[in-house]
PDB file of C-alpha atoms in Angstrom:
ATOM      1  CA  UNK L   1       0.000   0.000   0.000  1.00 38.00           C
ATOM      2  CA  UNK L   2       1.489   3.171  -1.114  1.00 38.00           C
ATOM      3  CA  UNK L   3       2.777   5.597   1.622  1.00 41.00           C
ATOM      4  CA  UNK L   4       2.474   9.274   1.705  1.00 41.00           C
ATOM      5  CA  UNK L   5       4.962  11.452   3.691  1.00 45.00           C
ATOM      6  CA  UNK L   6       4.158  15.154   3.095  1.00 46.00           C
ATOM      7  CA  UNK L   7       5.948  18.608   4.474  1.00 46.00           C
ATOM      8  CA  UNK L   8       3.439  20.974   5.337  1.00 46.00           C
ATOM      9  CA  UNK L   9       4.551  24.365   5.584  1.00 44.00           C
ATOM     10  CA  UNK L  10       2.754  26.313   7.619  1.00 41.00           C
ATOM     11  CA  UNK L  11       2.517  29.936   9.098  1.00 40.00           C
ATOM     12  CA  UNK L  12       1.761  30.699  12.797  1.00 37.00           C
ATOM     13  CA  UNK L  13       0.748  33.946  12.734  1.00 37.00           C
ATOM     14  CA  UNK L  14      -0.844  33.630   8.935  1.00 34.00           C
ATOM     15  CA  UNK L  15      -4.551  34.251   8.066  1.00 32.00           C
ATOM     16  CA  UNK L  16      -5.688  30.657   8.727  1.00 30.00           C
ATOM     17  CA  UNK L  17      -7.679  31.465   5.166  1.00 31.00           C
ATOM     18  CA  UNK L  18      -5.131  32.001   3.294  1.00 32.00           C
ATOM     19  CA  UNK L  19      -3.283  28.524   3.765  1.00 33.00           C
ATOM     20  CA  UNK L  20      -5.617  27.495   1.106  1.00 32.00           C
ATOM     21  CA  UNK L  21      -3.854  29.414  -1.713  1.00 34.00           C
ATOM     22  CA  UNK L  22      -1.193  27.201  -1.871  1.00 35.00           C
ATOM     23  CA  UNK L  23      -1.588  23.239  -3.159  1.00 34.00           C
ATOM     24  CA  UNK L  24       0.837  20.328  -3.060  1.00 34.00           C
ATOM     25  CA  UNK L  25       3.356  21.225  -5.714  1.00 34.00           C
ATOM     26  CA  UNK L  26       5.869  18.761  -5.643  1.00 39.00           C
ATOM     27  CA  UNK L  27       5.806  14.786  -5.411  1.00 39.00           C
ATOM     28  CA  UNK L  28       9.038  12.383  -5.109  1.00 43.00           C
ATOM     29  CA  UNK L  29       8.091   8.658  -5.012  1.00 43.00           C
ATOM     30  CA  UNK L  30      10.733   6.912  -2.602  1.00 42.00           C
ATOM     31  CA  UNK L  31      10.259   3.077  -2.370  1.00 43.00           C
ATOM     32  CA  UNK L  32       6.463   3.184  -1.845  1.00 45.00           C
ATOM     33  CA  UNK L  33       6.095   6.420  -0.475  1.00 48.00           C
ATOM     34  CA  UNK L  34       5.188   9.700  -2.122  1.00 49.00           C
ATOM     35  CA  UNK L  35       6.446  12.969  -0.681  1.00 48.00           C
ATOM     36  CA  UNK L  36       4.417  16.391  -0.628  1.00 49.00           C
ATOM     37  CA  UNK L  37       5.609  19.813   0.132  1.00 45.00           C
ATOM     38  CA  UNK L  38       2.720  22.598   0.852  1.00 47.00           C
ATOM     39  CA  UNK L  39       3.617  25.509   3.555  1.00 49.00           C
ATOM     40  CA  UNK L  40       5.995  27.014   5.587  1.00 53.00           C
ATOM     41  CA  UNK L  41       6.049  28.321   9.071  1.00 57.00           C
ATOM     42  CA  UNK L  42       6.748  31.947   9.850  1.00 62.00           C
ATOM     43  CA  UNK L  43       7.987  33.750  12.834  1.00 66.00           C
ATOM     44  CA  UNK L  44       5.335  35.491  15.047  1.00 77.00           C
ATOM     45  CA  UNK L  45       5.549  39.580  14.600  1.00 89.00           C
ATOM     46  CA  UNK L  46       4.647  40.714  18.772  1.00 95.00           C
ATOM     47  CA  UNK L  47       2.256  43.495  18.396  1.00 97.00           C
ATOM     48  CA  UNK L  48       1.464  45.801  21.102  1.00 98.00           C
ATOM     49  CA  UNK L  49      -2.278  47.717  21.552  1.00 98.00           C
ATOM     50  CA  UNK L  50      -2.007  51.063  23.821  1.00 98.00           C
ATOM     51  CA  UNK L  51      -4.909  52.079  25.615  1.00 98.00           C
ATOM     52  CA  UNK L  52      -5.591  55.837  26.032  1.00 98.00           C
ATOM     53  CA  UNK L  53      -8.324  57.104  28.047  1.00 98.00           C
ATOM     54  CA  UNK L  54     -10.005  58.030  31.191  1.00 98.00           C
ATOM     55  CA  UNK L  55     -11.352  56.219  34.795  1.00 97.00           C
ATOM     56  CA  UNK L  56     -13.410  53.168  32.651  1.00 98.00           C
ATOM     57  CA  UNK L  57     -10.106  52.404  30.531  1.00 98.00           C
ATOM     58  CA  UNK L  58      -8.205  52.793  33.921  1.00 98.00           C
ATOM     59  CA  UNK L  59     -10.905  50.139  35.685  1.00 97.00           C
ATOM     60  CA  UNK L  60     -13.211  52.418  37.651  1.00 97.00           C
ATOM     61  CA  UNK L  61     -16.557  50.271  38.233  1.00 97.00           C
ATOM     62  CA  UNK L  62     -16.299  46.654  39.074  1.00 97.00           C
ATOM     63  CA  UNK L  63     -15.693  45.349  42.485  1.00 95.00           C
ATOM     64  CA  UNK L  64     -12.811  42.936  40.535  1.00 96.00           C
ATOM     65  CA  UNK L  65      -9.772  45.176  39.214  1.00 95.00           C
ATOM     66  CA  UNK L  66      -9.680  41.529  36.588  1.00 96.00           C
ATOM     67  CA  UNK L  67     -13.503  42.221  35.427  1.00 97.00           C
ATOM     68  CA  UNK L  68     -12.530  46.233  33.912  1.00 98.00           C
ATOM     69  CA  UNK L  69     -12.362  46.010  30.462  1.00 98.00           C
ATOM     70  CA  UNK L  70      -9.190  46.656  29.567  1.00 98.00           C
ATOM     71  CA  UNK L  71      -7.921  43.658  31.742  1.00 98.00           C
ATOM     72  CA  UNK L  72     -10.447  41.514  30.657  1.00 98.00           C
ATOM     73  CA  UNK L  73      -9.197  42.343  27.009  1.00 98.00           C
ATOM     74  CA  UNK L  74      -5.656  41.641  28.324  1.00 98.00           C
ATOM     75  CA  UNK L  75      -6.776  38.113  29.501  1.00 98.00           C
ATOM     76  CA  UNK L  76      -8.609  37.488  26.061  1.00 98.00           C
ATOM     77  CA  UNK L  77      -5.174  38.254  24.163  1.00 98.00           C
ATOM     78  CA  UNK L  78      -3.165  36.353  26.389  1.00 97.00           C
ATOM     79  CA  UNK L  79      -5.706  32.664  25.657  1.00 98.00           C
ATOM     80  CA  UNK L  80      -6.162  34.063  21.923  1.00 97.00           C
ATOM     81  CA  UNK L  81      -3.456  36.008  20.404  1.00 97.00           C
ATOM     82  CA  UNK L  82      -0.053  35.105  22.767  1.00 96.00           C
ATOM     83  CA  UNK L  83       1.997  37.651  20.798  1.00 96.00           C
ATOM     84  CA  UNK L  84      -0.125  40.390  21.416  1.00 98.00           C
ATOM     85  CA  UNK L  85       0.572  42.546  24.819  1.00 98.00           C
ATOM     86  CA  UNK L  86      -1.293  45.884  25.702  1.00 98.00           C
ATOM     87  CA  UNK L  87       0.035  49.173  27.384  1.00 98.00           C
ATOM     88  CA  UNK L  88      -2.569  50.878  29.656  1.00 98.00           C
ATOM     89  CA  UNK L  89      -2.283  54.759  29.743  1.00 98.00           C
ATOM     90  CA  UNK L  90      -5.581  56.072  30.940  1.00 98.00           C
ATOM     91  CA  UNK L  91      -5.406  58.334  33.888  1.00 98.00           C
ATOM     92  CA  UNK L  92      -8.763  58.953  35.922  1.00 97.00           C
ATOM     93  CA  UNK L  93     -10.672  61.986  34.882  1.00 96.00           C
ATOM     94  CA  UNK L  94      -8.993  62.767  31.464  1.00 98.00           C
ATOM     95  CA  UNK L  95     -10.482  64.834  28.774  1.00 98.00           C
ATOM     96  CA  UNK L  96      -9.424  64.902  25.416  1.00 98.00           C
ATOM     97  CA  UNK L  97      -6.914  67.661  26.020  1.00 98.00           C
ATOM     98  CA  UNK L  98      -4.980  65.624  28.938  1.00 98.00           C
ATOM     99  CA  UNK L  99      -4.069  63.267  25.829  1.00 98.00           C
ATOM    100  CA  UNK L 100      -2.988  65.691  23.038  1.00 98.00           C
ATOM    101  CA  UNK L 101       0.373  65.450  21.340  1.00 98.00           C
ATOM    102  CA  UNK L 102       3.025  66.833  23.666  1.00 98.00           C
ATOM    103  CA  UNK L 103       3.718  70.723  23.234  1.00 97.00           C
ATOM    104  CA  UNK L 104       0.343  71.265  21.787  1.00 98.00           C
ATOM    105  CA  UNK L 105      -0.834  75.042  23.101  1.00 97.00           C
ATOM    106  CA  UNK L 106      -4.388  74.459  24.503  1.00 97.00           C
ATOM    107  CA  UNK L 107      -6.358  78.117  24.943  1.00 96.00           C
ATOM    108  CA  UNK L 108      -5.566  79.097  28.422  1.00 94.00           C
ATOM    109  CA  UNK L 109      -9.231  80.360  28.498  1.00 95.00           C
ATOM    110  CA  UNK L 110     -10.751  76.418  28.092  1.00 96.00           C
ATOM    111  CA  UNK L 111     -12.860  75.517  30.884  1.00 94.00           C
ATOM    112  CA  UNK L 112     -10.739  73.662  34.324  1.00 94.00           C
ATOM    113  CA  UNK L 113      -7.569  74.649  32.431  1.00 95.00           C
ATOM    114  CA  UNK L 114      -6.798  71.152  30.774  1.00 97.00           C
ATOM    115  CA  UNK L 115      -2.794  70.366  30.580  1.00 97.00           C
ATOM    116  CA  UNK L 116      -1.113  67.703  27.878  1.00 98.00           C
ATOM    117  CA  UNK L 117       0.055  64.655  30.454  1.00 98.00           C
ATOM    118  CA  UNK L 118       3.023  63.766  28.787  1.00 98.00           C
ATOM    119  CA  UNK L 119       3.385  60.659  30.650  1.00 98.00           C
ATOM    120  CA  UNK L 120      -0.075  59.334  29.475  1.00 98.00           C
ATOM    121  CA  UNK L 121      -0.562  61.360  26.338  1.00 98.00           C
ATOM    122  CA  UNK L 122      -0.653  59.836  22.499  1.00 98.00           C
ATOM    123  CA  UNK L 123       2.852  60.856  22.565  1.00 98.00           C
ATOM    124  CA  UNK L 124       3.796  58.701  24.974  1.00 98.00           C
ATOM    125  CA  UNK L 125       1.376  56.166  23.329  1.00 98.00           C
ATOM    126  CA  UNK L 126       3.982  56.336  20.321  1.00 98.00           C
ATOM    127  CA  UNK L 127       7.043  55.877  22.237  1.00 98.00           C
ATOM    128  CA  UNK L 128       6.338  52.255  22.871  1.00 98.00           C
ATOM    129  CA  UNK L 129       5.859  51.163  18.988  1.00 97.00           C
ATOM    130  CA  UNK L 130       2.442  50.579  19.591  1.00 98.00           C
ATOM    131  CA  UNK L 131       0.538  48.448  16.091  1.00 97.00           C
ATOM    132  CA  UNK L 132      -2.882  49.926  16.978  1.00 98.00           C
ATOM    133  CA  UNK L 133      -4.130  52.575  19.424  1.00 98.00           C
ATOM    134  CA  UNK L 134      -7.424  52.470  21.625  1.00 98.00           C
ATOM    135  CA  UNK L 135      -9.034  55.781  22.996  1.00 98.00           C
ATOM    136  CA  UNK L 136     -12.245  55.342  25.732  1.00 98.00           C
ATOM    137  CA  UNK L 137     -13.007  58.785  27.020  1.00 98.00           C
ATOM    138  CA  UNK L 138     -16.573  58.576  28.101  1.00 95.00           C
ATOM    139  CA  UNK L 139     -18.128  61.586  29.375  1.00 95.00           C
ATOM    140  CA  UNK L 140     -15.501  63.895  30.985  1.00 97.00           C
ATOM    141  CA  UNK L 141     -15.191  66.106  28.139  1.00 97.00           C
ATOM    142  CA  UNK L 142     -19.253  66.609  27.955  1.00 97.00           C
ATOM    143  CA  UNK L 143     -18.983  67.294  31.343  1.00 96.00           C
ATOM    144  CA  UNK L 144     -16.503  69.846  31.210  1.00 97.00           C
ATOM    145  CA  UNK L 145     -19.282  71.569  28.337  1.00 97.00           C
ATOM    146  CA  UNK L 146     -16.403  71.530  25.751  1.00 98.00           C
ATOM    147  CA  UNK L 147     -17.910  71.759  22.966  1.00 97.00           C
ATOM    148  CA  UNK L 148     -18.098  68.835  20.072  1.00 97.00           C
ATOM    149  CA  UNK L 149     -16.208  70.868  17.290  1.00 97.00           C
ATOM    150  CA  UNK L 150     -13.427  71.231  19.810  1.00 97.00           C
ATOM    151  CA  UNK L 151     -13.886  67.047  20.988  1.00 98.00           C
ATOM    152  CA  UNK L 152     -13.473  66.520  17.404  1.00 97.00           C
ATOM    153  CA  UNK L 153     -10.235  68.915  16.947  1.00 97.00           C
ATOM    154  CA  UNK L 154      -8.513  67.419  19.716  1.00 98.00           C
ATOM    155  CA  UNK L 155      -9.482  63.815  18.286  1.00 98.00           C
ATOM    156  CA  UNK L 156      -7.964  64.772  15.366  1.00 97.00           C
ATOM    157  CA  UNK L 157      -4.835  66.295  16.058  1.00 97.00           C
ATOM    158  CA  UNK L 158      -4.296  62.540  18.415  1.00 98.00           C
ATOM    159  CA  UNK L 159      -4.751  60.593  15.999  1.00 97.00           C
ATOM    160  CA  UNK L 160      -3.539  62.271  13.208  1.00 96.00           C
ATOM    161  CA  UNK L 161      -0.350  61.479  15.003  1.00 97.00           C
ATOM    162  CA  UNK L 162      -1.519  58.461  14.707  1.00 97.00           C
ATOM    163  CA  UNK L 163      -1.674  57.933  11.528  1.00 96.00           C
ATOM    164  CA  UNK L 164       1.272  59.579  10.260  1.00 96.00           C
ATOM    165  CA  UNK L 165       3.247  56.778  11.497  1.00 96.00           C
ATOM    166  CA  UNK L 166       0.856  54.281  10.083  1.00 96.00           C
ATOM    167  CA  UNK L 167      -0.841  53.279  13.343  1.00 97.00           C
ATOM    168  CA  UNK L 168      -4.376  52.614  13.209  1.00 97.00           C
ATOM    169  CA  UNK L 169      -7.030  54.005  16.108  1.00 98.00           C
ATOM    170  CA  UNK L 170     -10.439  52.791  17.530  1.00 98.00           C
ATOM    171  CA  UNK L 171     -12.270  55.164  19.162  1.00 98.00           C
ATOM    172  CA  UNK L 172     -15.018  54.334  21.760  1.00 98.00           C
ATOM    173  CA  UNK L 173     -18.017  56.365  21.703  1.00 98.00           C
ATOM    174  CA  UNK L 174     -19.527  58.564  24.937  1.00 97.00           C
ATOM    175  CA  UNK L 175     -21.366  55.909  27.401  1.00 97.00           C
ATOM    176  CA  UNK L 176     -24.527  56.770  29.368  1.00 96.00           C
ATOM    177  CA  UNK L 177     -23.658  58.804  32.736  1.00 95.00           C
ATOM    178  CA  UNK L 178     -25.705  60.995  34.994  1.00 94.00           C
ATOM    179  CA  UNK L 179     -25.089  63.948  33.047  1.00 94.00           C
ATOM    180  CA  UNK L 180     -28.244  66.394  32.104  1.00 94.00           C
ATOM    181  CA  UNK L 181     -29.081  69.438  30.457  1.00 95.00           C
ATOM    182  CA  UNK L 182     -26.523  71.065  27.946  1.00 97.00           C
ATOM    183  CA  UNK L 183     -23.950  68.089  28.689  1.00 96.00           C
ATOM    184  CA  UNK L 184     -26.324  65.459  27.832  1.00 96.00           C
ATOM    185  CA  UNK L 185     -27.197  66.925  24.502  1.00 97.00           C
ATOM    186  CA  UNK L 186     -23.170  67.852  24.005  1.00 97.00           C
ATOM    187  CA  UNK L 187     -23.142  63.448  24.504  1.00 97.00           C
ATOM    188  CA  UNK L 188     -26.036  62.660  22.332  1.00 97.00           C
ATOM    189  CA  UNK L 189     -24.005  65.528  19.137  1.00 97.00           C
ATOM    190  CA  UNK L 190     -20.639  63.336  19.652  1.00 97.00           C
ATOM    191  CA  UNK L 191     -22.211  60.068  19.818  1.00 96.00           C
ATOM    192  CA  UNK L 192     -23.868  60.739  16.166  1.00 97.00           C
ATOM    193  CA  UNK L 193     -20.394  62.245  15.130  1.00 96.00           C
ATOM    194  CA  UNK L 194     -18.782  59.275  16.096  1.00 96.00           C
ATOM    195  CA  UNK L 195     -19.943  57.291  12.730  1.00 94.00           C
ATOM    196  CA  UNK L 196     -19.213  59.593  10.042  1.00 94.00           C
ATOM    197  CA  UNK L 197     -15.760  60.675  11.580  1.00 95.00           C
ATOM    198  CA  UNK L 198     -14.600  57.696  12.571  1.00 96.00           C
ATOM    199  CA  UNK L 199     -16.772  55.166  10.388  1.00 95.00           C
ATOM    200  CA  UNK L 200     -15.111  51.225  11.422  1.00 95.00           C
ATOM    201  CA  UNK L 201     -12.970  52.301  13.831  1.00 97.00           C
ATOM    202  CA  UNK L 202     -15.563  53.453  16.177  1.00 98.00           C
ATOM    203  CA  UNK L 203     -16.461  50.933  19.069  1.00 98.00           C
ATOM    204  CA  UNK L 204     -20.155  51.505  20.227  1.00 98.00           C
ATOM    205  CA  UNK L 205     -19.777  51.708  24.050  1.00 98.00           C
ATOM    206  CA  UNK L 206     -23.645  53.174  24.353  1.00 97.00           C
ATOM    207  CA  UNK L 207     -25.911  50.802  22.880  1.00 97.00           C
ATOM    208  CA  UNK L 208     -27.948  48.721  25.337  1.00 96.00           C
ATOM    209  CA  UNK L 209     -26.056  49.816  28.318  1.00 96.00           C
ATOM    210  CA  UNK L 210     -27.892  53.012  29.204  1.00 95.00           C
ATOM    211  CA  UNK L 211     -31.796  54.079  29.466  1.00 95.00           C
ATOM    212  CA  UNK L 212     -33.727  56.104  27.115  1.00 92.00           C
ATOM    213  CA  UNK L 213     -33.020  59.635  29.206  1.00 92.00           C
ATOM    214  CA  UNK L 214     -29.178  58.678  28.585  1.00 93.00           C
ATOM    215  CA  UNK L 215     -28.173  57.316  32.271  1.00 95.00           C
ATOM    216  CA  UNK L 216     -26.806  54.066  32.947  1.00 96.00           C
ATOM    217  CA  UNK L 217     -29.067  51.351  33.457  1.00 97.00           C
ATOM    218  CA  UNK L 218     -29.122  50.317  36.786  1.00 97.00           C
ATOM    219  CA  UNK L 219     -28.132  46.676  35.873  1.00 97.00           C
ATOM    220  CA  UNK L 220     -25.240  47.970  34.570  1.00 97.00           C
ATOM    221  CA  UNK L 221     -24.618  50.905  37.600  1.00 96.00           C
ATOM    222  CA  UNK L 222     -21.548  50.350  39.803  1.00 96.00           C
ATOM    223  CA  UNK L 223     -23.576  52.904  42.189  1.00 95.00           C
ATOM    224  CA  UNK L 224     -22.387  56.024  41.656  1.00 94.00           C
ATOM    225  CA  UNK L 225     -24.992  56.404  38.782  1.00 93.00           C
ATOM    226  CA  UNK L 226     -21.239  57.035  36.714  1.00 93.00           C
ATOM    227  CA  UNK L 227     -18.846  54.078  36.232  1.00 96.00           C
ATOM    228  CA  UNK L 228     -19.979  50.491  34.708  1.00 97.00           C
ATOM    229  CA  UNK L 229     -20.194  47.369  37.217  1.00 98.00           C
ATOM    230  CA  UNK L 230     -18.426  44.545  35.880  1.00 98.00           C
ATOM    231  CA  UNK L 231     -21.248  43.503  33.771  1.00 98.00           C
ATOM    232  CA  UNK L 232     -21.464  46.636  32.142  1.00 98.00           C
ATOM    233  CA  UNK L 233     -16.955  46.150  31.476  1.00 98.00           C
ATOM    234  CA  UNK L 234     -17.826  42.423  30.129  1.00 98.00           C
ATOM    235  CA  UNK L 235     -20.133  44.226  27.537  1.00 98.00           C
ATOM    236  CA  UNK L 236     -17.523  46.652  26.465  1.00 98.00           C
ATOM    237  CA  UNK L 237     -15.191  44.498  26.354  1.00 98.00           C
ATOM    238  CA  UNK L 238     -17.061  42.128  24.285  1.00 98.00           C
ATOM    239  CA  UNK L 239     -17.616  45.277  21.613  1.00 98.00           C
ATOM    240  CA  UNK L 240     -13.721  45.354  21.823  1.00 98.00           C
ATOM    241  CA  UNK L 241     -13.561  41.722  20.369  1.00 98.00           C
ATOM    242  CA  UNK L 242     -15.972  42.098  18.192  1.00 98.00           C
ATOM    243  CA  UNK L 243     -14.133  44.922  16.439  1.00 98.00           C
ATOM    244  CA  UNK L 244     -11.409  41.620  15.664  1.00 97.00           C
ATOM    245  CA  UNK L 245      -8.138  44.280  16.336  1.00 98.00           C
ATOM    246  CA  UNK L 246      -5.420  41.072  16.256  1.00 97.00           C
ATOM    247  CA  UNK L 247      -7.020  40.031  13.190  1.00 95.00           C
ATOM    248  CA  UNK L 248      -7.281  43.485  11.501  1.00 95.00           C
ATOM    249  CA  UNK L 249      -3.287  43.636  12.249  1.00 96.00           C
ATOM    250  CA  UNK L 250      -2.101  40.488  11.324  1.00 92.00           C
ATOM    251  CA  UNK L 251      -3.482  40.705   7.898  1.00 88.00           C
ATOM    252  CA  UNK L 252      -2.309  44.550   7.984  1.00 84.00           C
ATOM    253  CA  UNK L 253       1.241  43.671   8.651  1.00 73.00           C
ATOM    254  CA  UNK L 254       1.698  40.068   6.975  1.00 61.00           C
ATOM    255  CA  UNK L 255      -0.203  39.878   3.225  1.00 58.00           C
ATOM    256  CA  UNK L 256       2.381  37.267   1.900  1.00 67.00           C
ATOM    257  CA  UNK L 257       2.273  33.745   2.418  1.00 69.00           C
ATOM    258  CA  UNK L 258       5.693  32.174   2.120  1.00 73.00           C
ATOM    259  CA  UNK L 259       6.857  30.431  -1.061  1.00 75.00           C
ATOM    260  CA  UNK L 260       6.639  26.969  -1.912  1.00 73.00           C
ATOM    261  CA  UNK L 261       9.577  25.126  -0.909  1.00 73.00           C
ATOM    262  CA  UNK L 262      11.180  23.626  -4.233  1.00 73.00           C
ATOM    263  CA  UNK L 263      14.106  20.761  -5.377  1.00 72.00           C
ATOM    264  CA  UNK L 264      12.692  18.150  -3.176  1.00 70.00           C
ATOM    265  CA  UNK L 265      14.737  14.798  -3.179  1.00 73.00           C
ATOM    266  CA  UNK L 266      15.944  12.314  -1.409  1.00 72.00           C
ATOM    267  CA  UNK L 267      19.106  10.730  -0.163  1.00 79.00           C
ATOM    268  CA  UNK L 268      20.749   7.684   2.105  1.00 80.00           C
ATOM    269  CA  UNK L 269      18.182   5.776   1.561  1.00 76.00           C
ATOM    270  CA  UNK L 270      18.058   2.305   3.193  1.00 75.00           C
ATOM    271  CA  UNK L 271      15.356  -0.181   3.308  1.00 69.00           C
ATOM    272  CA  UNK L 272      13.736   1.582   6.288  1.00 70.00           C
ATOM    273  CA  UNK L 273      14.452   5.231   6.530  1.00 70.00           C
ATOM    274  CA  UNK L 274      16.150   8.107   3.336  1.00 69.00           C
ATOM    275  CA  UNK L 275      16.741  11.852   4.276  1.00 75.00           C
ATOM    276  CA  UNK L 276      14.920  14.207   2.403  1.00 73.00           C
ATOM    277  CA  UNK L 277      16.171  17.347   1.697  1.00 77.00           C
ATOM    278  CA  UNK L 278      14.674  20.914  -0.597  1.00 74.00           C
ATOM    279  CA  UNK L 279      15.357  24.468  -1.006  1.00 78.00           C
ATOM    280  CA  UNK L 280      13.511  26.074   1.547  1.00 80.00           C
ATOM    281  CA  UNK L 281      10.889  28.166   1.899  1.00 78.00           C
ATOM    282  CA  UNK L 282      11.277  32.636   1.746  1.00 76.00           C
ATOM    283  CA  UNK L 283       8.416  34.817   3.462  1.00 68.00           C
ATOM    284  CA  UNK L 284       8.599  38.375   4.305  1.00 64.00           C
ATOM    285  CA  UNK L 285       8.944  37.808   8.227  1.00 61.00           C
ATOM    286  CA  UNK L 286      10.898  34.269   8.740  1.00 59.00           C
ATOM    287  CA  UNK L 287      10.072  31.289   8.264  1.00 68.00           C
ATOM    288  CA  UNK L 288      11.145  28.895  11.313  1.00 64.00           C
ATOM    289  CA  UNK L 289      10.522  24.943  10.720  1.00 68.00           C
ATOM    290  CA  UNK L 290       8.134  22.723   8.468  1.00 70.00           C
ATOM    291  CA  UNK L 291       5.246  19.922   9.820  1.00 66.00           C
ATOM    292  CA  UNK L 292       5.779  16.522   8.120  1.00 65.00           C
ATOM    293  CA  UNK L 293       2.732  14.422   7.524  1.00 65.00           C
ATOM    294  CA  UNK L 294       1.597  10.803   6.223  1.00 64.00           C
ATOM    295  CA  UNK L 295      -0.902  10.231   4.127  1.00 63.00           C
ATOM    296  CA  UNK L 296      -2.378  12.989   5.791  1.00 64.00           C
ATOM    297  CA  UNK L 297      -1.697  12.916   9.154  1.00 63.00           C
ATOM    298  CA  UNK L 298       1.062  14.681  11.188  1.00 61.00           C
ATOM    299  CA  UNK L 299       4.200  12.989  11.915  1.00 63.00           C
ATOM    300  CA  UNK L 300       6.700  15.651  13.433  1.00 61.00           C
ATOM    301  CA  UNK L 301       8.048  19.076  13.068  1.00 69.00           C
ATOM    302  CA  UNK L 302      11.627  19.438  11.465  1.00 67.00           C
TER     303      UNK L 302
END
């Protein structure tokens, strides 16, 4: 019965999808077994997410520091996406000003006389190489009464910086609070700008979490009528996940599959064992070692 030893090459850290593209290209009959070469293996790429923000980004709410948001994302890297790690920068009470590119001149007239942090700033966001930014400011800004043309400057001069080094940012949208009056209507103007500015990258952190008047919904109420309890962080973090960031990255920063390795053949062969040997594989990142399999199934990794 005829034997089949293949080499697949595969990549960790490659659109599972795109394995498909390549076939077997290259058979060598040994004795009675056939030999099949498909994909390669490439080296993870680490990618780091920073988190910019204010006191829900920072963990405010939940009885369980683990059940904020931000840590619960942290967890959900760690089982999901191993090479992924994420900087938290948000600072308790921030506005949009706090987080402005270093040496920015902010109006010494603006209400509560908002400083650039540089320590927690998108600056400082930059400064650790980051491969996607996240910015949750809730409320603190429609609080302050600053007004949503000037929200929307400030967004744009952050990530503007942003961009300009080819870093993509998600922006999460105002959440339901206790504010009324002028600041309430300042939160409903940003939440509908938060589509047409920001279109895909804009993470919906109002939906379904606060009542029609615009509070938060008392299942979802830590107490102070304010911050989220820690089923109010599992739903942001869920629309976190949903917004598939790692994916989004990897497919960002690695389009190339690696090349079919080539020249298979085989030598010192005996009536048990023969060494195989082929030009190996090339990718864009690395490619680190190849899975063997027989008629199918996997045998080893060389």
């Amino acid at each position: 019965m005829q034997r089949k030893v293949g080499l697949l090459v595969s990549q960790r850290g490659f659109k599972i999808m795109k394995r498909g593209l390549l076939l077997f290209v290259l058979w060598v009959f040994i004795f009675n077994a056939s030999l099949e070469i498909c994909f390669a293996k490439e080296t993870p790429k680490n990618y780091v997410i920073v988190v910019l923000g204010s006191s829900t980004a920072y963990g405010n709410g939940p009885t369980n520091a683990d059940s904020a948001w931000v840590r619960r994302y942290v967890a959900y890297l760690n089982s999901n996406y191993p090479n992924f790690s994420v900087v938290n920068l948000a600072e308790e009470s921030y506005v949009t000003y706090r987080i402005l590119p270093t040496g920015t001149y902010i109006d010494p007239d603006v209400t509560n006389h908002p400083t650039v942090d540089p320590e927690h700033n998108i600056t400082k966001a930059l400064s650790y190489s980051p491969d996607a930014i996240i910015i949750n400011l809730p409320s603190n800004d429609a609080g302050s009464h600053y007004e949503v043309a000037d929200q929307l400057a400030n967004y744009s001069a952050i990530t503007s910086v942003a961009h300009n080094a080819n870093i993509p940012v998600w922006v999460a949208s105002p959440q339901p609070s206790f504010l009324s009056g002028y600041a309430y209507q300042l939160q409903l103007q940003m939440l509908d700008s938060m589509a047409p500015v920001f279109g895909n990258f804009a993470i919906d952190f109002w939906t379904g979490i606060g009542t029609p008047e615009g509070h938060v919904d008392s299942r979802y109420d830590c107490g102070d009528g304010l911050h989220l309890n820690s089923s109010g962080h599992r739903i942001l973090f869920q629309r976190v996940v949903d917004k598939n960031i790692p994916d989004y990255l990897i497919n960002l920063n690695d389009k190339e599959a690696p090349t079919v390795p080539t020249a298979l053949s085989s030598s010192n062969k005996t009536g048990t064992s023969f060494t195989l040997s082929w030009t190996a594989s090339t990718d864009n990142v690395a490619v680190t070692d190849y899975d063997v399999y027989e008629n199918g199934s996997f045998l080893k990794t060389v």
